[in-house]
mmCIF file of C-alpha atoms in Angstrom:
data_model
loop_
_atom_site.group_PDB
_atom_site.id
_atom_site.type_symbol
_atom_site.label_atom_id
_atom_site.label_comp_id
_atom_site.label_asym_id
_atom_site.label_seq_id
_atom_site.Cartn_x
_atom_site.Cartn_y
_atom_site.Cartn_z
ATOM 1 C CA MET K 220 0.000 0.000 0.000
ATOM 2 C CA LEU K 221 1.374 3.439 -0.934
ATOM 3 C CA ASN K 222 2.143 5.839 1.891
ATOM 4 C CA GLU K 223 1.129 9.507 1.765
ATOM 5 C CA GLN K 224 4.287 10.584 -0.042
ATOM 6 C CA GLU K 225 3.844 7.870 -2.665
ATOM 7 C CA ALA K 226 0.142 8.431 -3.319
ATOM 8 C CA PRO K 227 -0.919 10.319 -6.460
ATOM 9 C CA ILE K 228 -2.075 13.877 -5.859
ATOM 10 C CA ALA K 229 -3.253 14.573 -9.415
ATOM 11 C CA SER K 230 -6.758 13.955 -8.042
ATOM 12 C CA VAL K 231 -6.708 17.478 -6.585
ATOM 13 C CA LEU K 232 -6.806 18.773 -10.167
ATOM 14 C CA PRO K 233 -9.887 19.005 -12.402
ATOM 15 C CA PRO K 234 -10.655 15.476 -13.691
ATOM 16 C CA GLN K 235 -9.713 16.129 -17.320
ATOM 17 C CA LEU K 236 -6.398 17.732 -16.367
ATOM 18 C CA ALA K 237 -5.689 15.047 -13.768
ATOM 19 C CA ALA K 238 -6.179 12.366 -16.447
ATOM 20 C CA ALA K 239 -3.888 14.279 -18.816
ATOM 21 C CA VAL K 240 -1.192 14.481 -16.113
ATOM 22 C CA SER K 241 -1.454 10.725 -15.516
ATOM 23 C CA ASP K 242 -1.248 10.005 -19.259
ATOM 24 C CA ALA K 243 1.778 12.270 -19.670
ATOM 25 C CA CYS K 244 3.590 10.585 -16.797
ATOM 26 C CA ALA K 245 2.699 7.101 -18.016
ATOM 27 C CA SER K 246 4.534 7.814 -21.271
ATOM 28 C CA VAL K 247 7.837 8.513 -19.458
ATOM 29 C CA SER K 248 9.775 5.294 -18.910
ATOM 30 C CA HIS K 249 13.032 6.483 -17.274
ATOM 31 C CA ASN K 250 14.262 9.272 -15.040
ATOM 32 C CA LEU K 251 17.151 11.548 -16.000
ATOM 33 C CA ASN K 252 19.674 9.113 -14.542
ATOM 34 C CA GLY K 253 18.465 6.430 -16.937
ATOM 35 C CA GLN K 254 16.739 4.463 -14.206
ATOM 36 C CA LYS K 255 13.532 2.719 -15.259
ATOM 37 C CA LEU K 256 10.501 4.236 -13.569
ATOM 38 C CA GLY K 257 8.314 1.813 -11.683
ATOM 39 C CA ARG K 258 4.946 2.695 -10.201
ATOM 40 C CA LYS K 259 6.533 4.700 -7.381
ATOM 41 C CA GLY K 260 8.646 6.721 -9.810
ATOM 42 C CA ARG K 261 5.697 7.494 -12.071
ATOM 43 C CA VAL K 262 3.592 8.501 -9.082
ATOM 44 C CA THR K 263 6.381 10.786 -7.870
ATOM 45 C CA ARG K 264 6.550 12.463 -11.275
ATOM 46 C CA GLU K 265 2.764 12.783 -11.244
ATOM 47 C CA ARG K 266 2.878 14.405 -7.806
ATOM 48 C CA ILE K 267 5.563 16.852 -8.954
ATOM 49 C CA LEU K 268 3.501 17.953 -11.948
ATOM 50 C CA ALA K 269 0.295 18.247 -9.924
ATOM 51 C CA ALA K 270 2.096 20.268 -7.251
ATOM 52 C CA ALA K 271 3.634 22.518 -9.909
ATOM 53 C CA ILE K 272 0.194 23.168 -11.433
ATOM 54 C CA GLU K 273 -1.269 23.916 -8.010
ATOM 55 C CA LEU K 274 1.578 26.298 -7.198
ATOM 56 C CA ILE K 275 1.260 28.100 -10.527
ATOM 57 C CA ASP K 276 -2.465 28.506 -9.893
ATOM 58 C CA THR K 277 -1.906 29.974 -6.410
ATOM 59 C CA PRO K 278 -1.908 33.787 -6.637
ATOM 60 C CA GLY K 279 1.055 35.489 -4.996
ATOM 61 C CA GLU K 280 3.066 32.280 -4.565
ATOM 62 C CA PRO K 281 6.534 32.412 -6.173
ATOM 63 C CA PHE K 282 7.101 29.550 -8.572
ATOM 64 C CA THR K 283 10.499 27.945 -8.038
ATOM 65 C CA LEU K 284 11.886 24.436 -8.183
ATOM 66 C CA SER K 285 12.508 24.521 -4.437
ATOM 67 C CA ALA K 286 8.888 25.565 -3.781
ATOM 68 C CA VAL K 287 7.646 22.618 -5.863
ATOM 69 C CA ALA K 288 10.023 20.254 -4.050
ATOM 70 C CA ARG K 289 8.709 21.424 -0.677
ATOM 71 C CA ARG K 290 5.127 20.777 -1.763
ATOM 72 C CA VAL K 291 5.880 17.146 -2.505
ATOM 73 C CA SER K 292 8.337 16.696 0.384
ATOM 74 C CA LEU K 293 11.240 15.971 -1.941
ATOM 75 C CA GLY K 294 14.847 17.035 -1.632
ATOM 76 C CA MET K 295 16.278 19.021 -4.523
ATOM 77 C CA THR K 296 18.556 16.111 -5.459
ATOM 78 C CA SER K 297 15.503 13.897 -5.876
ATOM 79 C CA LEU K 298 13.698 16.556 -7.918
ATOM 80 C CA TYR K 299 16.688 16.831 -10.245
ATOM 81 C CA ASN K 300 16.265 13.130 -11.009
ATOM 82 C CA TYR K 301 13.139 14.186 -12.930
ATOM 83 C CA PHE K 302 13.740 17.761 -14.126
ATOM 84 C CA THR K 303 17.015 19.552 -14.750
ATOM 85 C CA ASP K 304 15.724 23.117 -14.627
ATOM 86 C CA MET K 305 12.665 25.379 -14.499
ATOM 87 C CA THR K 306 12.065 25.314 -18.254
ATOM 88 C CA GLU K 307 12.049 21.523 -18.351
ATOM 89 C CA LEU K 308 9.523 21.365 -15.522
ATOM 90 C CA LEU K 309 7.289 23.984 -17.151
ATOM 91 C CA LEU K 310 7.412 22.107 -20.451
ATOM 92 C CA ALA K 311 6.360 18.949 -18.602
ATOM 93 C CA VAL K 312 3.457 20.876 -17.050
ATOM 94 C CA LEU K 313 2.488 22.346 -20.405
ATOM 95 C CA GLU K 314 2.181 18.889 -21.982
ATOM 96 C CA PRO K 315 -0.962 17.773 -20.086
ATOM 97 C CA VAL K 316 -2.373 21.305 -20.047
ATOM 98 C CA MET K 317 -2.127 21.545 -23.835
ATOM 99 C CA ALA K 318 -3.647 18.067 -24.128
ATOM 100 C CA THR K 319 -6.876 19.596 -22.789
ATOM 101 C CA ALA K 320 -6.855 22.170 -25.615
ATOM 102 C CA GLU K 321 -8.536 19.673 -27.956
ATOM 103 C CA GLU K 322 -11.793 19.831 -26.064
ATOM 104 C CA ALA K 323 -11.284 23.470 -25.079
ATOM 105 C CA TYR K 324 -11.018 24.965 -28.577
ATOM 106 C CA PHE K 325 -9.512 22.680 -31.233
ATOM 107 C CA SER K 326 -12.666 20.582 -31.494
ATOM 108 C CA HIS K 327 -14.651 23.673 -32.447
ATOM 109 C CA LEU K 328 -12.057 24.814 -34.967
ATOM 110 C CA ARG K 329 -12.109 21.410 -36.698
ATOM 111 C CA LYS K 330 -15.808 21.709 -37.575
ATOM 112 C CA PRO K 331 -16.811 23.305 -40.908
ATOM 113 C CA TRP K 332 -18.052 26.847 -40.359
ATOM 114 C CA PRO K 333 -20.959 27.654 -42.741
ATOM 115 C CA ASP K 334 -20.968 31.098 -44.377
ATOM 116 C CA ASP K 335 -24.271 32.070 -42.778
ATOM 117 C CA GLU K 336 -22.958 31.271 -39.270
ATOM 118 C CA LEU K 337 -19.387 32.394 -39.769
ATOM 119 C CA TYR K 338 -19.239 35.247 -37.263
ATOM 120 C CA ALA K 339 -20.894 33.149 -34.549
ATOM 121 C CA HIS K 340 -18.286 30.411 -35.029
ATOM 122 C CA CYS K 341 -15.409 32.896 -35.097
ATOM 123 C CA HIS K 342 -16.630 34.447 -31.873
ATOM 124 C CA GLU K 343 -17.132 31.030 -30.283
ATOM 125 C CA PHE K 344 -13.564 30.028 -31.152
ATOM 126 C CA VAL K 345 -12.063 33.283 -29.842
ATOM 127 C CA ARG K 346 -14.156 32.941 -26.674
ATOM 128 C CA ARG K 347 -13.012 29.351 -26.151
ATOM 129 C CA TYR K 348 -9.382 30.330 -26.750
ATOM 130 C CA HIS K 349 -9.740 33.176 -24.241
ATOM 131 C CA ASP K 350 -11.321 30.878 -21.643
ATOM 132 C CA PHE K 351 -8.464 28.376 -22.042
ATOM 133 C CA TRP K 352 -5.961 31.172 -21.512
ATOM 134 C CA LEU K 353 -7.874 32.443 -18.515
ATOM 135 C CA ALA K 354 -7.916 28.969 -16.939
ATOM 136 C CA HIS K 355 -4.129 28.615 -17.386
ATOM 137 C CA SER K 356 -3.200 32.277 -17.370
ATOM 138 C CA ARG K 357 -0.104 32.265 -15.191
ATOM 139 C CA LEU K 358 1.403 29.194 -16.857
ATOM 140 C CA LEU K 359 0.904 30.535 -20.381
ATOM 141 C CA HIS K 360 2.165 33.974 -19.431
ATOM 142 C CA MET K 361 5.254 32.386 -17.858
ATOM 143 C CA ARG K 362 5.847 30.477 -21.076
ATOM 144 C CA ASN K 363 5.506 33.599 -23.194
ATOM 145 C CA ALA K 364 7.713 35.635 -20.865
ATOM 146 C CA LEU K 365 10.466 33.031 -21.146
ATOM 147 C CA ALA K 366 9.986 32.894 -24.919
ATOM 148 C CA ASP K 367 10.307 36.686 -25.081
ATOM 149 C CA GLN K 368 13.589 36.296 -23.180
ATOM 150 C CA HIS K 369 14.779 33.998 -26.010
ATOM 151 C CA ASP K 370 14.473 30.733 -24.126
ATOM 152 C CA LEU K 371 14.662 28.570 -27.245
ATOM 153 C CA ARG K 372 12.673 25.684 -25.771
ATOM 154 C CA MET K 373 9.810 27.973 -24.807
ATOM 155 C CA MET K 374 9.981 29.795 -28.143
ATOM 156 C CA GLN K 375 9.626 26.437 -29.881
ATOM 157 C CA HIS K 376 6.709 25.421 -27.669
ATOM 158 C CA ARG K 377 4.922 28.684 -28.368
ATOM 159 C CA ILE K 378 5.375 28.216 -32.107
ATOM 160 C CA ASP K 379 4.384 24.547 -32.045
ATOM 161 C CA SER K 380 1.195 25.238 -30.065
ATOM 162 C CA THR K 381 0.086 27.876 -32.578
ATOM 163 C CA ARG K 382 0.873 26.095 -35.847
ATOM 164 C CA PRO K 383 -2.084 23.657 -35.669
ATOM 165 C CA ILE K 384 -4.458 26.593 -35.117
ATOM 166 C CA ILE K 385 -3.042 28.369 -38.163
ATOM 167 C CA ARG K 386 -3.429 25.227 -40.285
ATOM 168 C CA LEU K 387 -7.062 24.826 -39.220
ATOM 169 C CA LEU K 388 -7.815 28.497 -39.888
ATOM 170 C CA VAL K 389 -6.354 28.086 -43.368
ATOM 171 C CA ARG K 390 -8.648 25.077 -43.838
ATOM 172 C CA GLN K 391 -11.624 27.236 -42.792
ATOM 173 C CA MET K 392 -10.524 29.619 -45.551
ATOM 174 C CA GLY K 393 -10.921 26.766 -48.029
ATOM 175 C CA SER K 394 -7.217 26.455 -48.715
ATOM 176 C CA GLU K 395 -4.290 24.216 -47.924
ATOM 177 C CA SER K 396 -1.673 25.138 -45.350
ATOM 178 C CA VAL K 397 1.381 26.075 -47.418
ATOM 179 C CA ALA K 398 3.993 28.216 -45.700
ATOM 180 C CA SER K 399 4.241 30.720 -48.543
ATOM 181 C CA SER K 400 0.504 31.031 -49.262
ATOM 182 C CA PRO K 401 -1.444 34.273 -48.661
ATOM 183 C CA CYS K 402 -3.960 32.352 -46.516
ATOM 184 C CA THR K 403 -1.208 31.072 -44.223
ATOM 185 C CA ALA K 404 0.182 34.585 -43.902
ATOM 186 C CA MET K 405 -3.256 35.938 -43.060
ATOM 187 C CA ALA K 406 -3.988 33.167 -40.542
ATOM 188 C CA THR K 407 -0.599 33.781 -38.912
ATOM 189 C CA MET K 408 -1.294 37.498 -38.531
ATOM 190 C CA LEU K 409 -4.760 36.732 -37.170
ATOM 191 C CA MET K 410 -3.359 34.454 -34.469
ATOM 192 C CA ILE K 411 -0.651 36.956 -33.528
ATOM 193 C CA GLY K 412 -3.371 39.551 -33.003
ATOM 194 C CA VAL K 413 -5.775 37.219 -31.184
ATOM 195 C CA GLU K 414 -3.092 35.864 -28.851
ATOM 196 C CA ARG K 415 -1.714 39.317 -28.050
ATOM 197 C CA SER K 416 -5.152 40.720 -27.275
ATOM 198 C CA ILE K 417 -6.034 37.727 -25.119
ATOM 199 C CA THR K 418 -2.659 38.010 -23.390
ATOM 200 C CA LEU K 419 -3.666 41.533 -22.456
ATOM 201 C CA ALA K 420 -7.190 40.588 -21.377
ATOM 202 C CA THR K 421 -6.011 37.726 -19.133
ATOM 203 C CA ASP K 422 -3.016 39.403 -17.473
ATOM 204 C CA ALA K 423 -4.074 41.128 -14.244
ATOM 205 C CA GLU K 424 -0.822 43.082 -13.986
ATOM 206 C CA ILE K 425 -1.050 44.466 -17.514
ATOM 207 C CA ARG K 426 -4.708 45.339 -17.003
ATOM 208 C CA THR K 427 -3.696 47.310 -13.903
ATOM 209 C CA LEU K 428 -0.861 49.109 -15.694
ATOM 210 C CA ILE K 429 -3.101 50.293 -18.521
ATOM 211 C CA ARG K 430 -5.933 51.030 -16.085
ATOM 212 C CA MET K 431 -8.213 48.430 -17.589
ATOM 213 C CA GLY K 432 -10.441 47.781 -14.589
ATOM 214 C CA PRO K 433 -12.560 44.701 -13.879
ATOM 215 C CA ASP K 434 -15.568 46.558 -15.289
ATOM 216 C CA VAL K 435 -14.007 46.422 -18.779
ATOM 217 C CA SER K 436 -15.215 43.206 -20.412
ATOM 218 C CA GLU K 437 -12.916 41.001 -22.441
ATOM 219 C CA GLU K 438 -15.546 41.317 -25.188
ATOM 220 C CA ARG K 439 -13.825 44.615 -25.974
ATOM 221 C CA TYR K 440 -11.090 42.487 -27.560
ATOM 222 C CA LEU K 441 -12.925 39.282 -28.431
ATOM 223 C CA VAL K 442 -15.501 40.918 -30.707
ATOM 224 C CA PRO K 443 -12.947 42.771 -32.911
ATOM 225 C CA GLY K 444 -10.820 39.606 -33.032
ATOM 226 C CA ALA K 445 -13.815 37.556 -34.157
ATOM 227 C CA ARG K 446 -14.777 40.211 -36.736
ATOM 228 C CA LEU K 447 -11.283 40.286 -38.221
ATOM 229 C CA MET K 448 -11.284 36.495 -38.372
ATOM 230 C CA GLU K 449 -14.669 36.506 -40.098
ATOM 231 C CA PHE K 450 -13.532 39.088 -42.675
ATOM 232 C CA ALA K 451 -10.321 37.167 -43.419
ATOM 233 C CA ILE K 452 -12.117 33.842 -43.882
ATOM 234 C CA ARG K 453 -14.874 35.379 -46.031
ATOM 235 C CA ASP K 454 -12.327 37.145 -48.215
ATOM 236 C CA ALA K 455 -10.286 33.975 -48.699
ATOM 237 C CA ARG K 456 -13.388 31.934 -49.555
ATOM 238 C CA ALA K 457 -14.596 34.589 -52.023
ATOM 239 C CA THR K 458 -11.161 34.756 -53.671
ATOM 240 C CA LYS K 459 -11.107 31.000 -54.098
ATOM 241 C CA ALA K 460 -14.663 30.967 -55.486
ATOM 242 C CA THR K 461 -13.779 33.506 -58.197
ATOM 243 C CA ALA K 462 -10.372 32.014 -59.048
#
């Protein structure tokens, strides 16, 4: 029977995220020393990720490797058996979080959006994307901050998490995702704008700095983003129809 320190704590997370954490840990077979992970090792990794997510979601709590280690009653030497640095731990946390993006917004983007319902679908997607960001605000802002500081691993993650969205937007335009195509360029610019506006709307510190109080709804940014997306998709579809 597992003692308290060996028991999974992913159950303190929302069920979908807890399942994603368990799946992510199940796919890791060895620790960084090359030792094969048994049940205890996988549970320890699971506990580390769950504790990291909890800490990130706790307002005002500094996020450090030592703070995570304290939460799971591990020494730093033991923690380093699983993660070499902060970026590696954050990437491990991002894996199960991004796995929940399929239900959060990708599933909606994969559906065909009829012309007569186009704005409604654009707004629904932007809303879903915003809600995902809001649910994981501190984690995603930490990722972007590290990417802006030229952390190559975080830069790559940011790019890789956006590329599938761009491809699906291009498909909504009725085109194929080719790097040099006008539709890909337009979809890329759309996502840059949508992400930046949602970054602003979900960052409490930025909202304070620009005096954007709690009375200012995120719809101030979501509606223009959805409109621009609608215009871009309509224009691309019309261009293809007349080609």
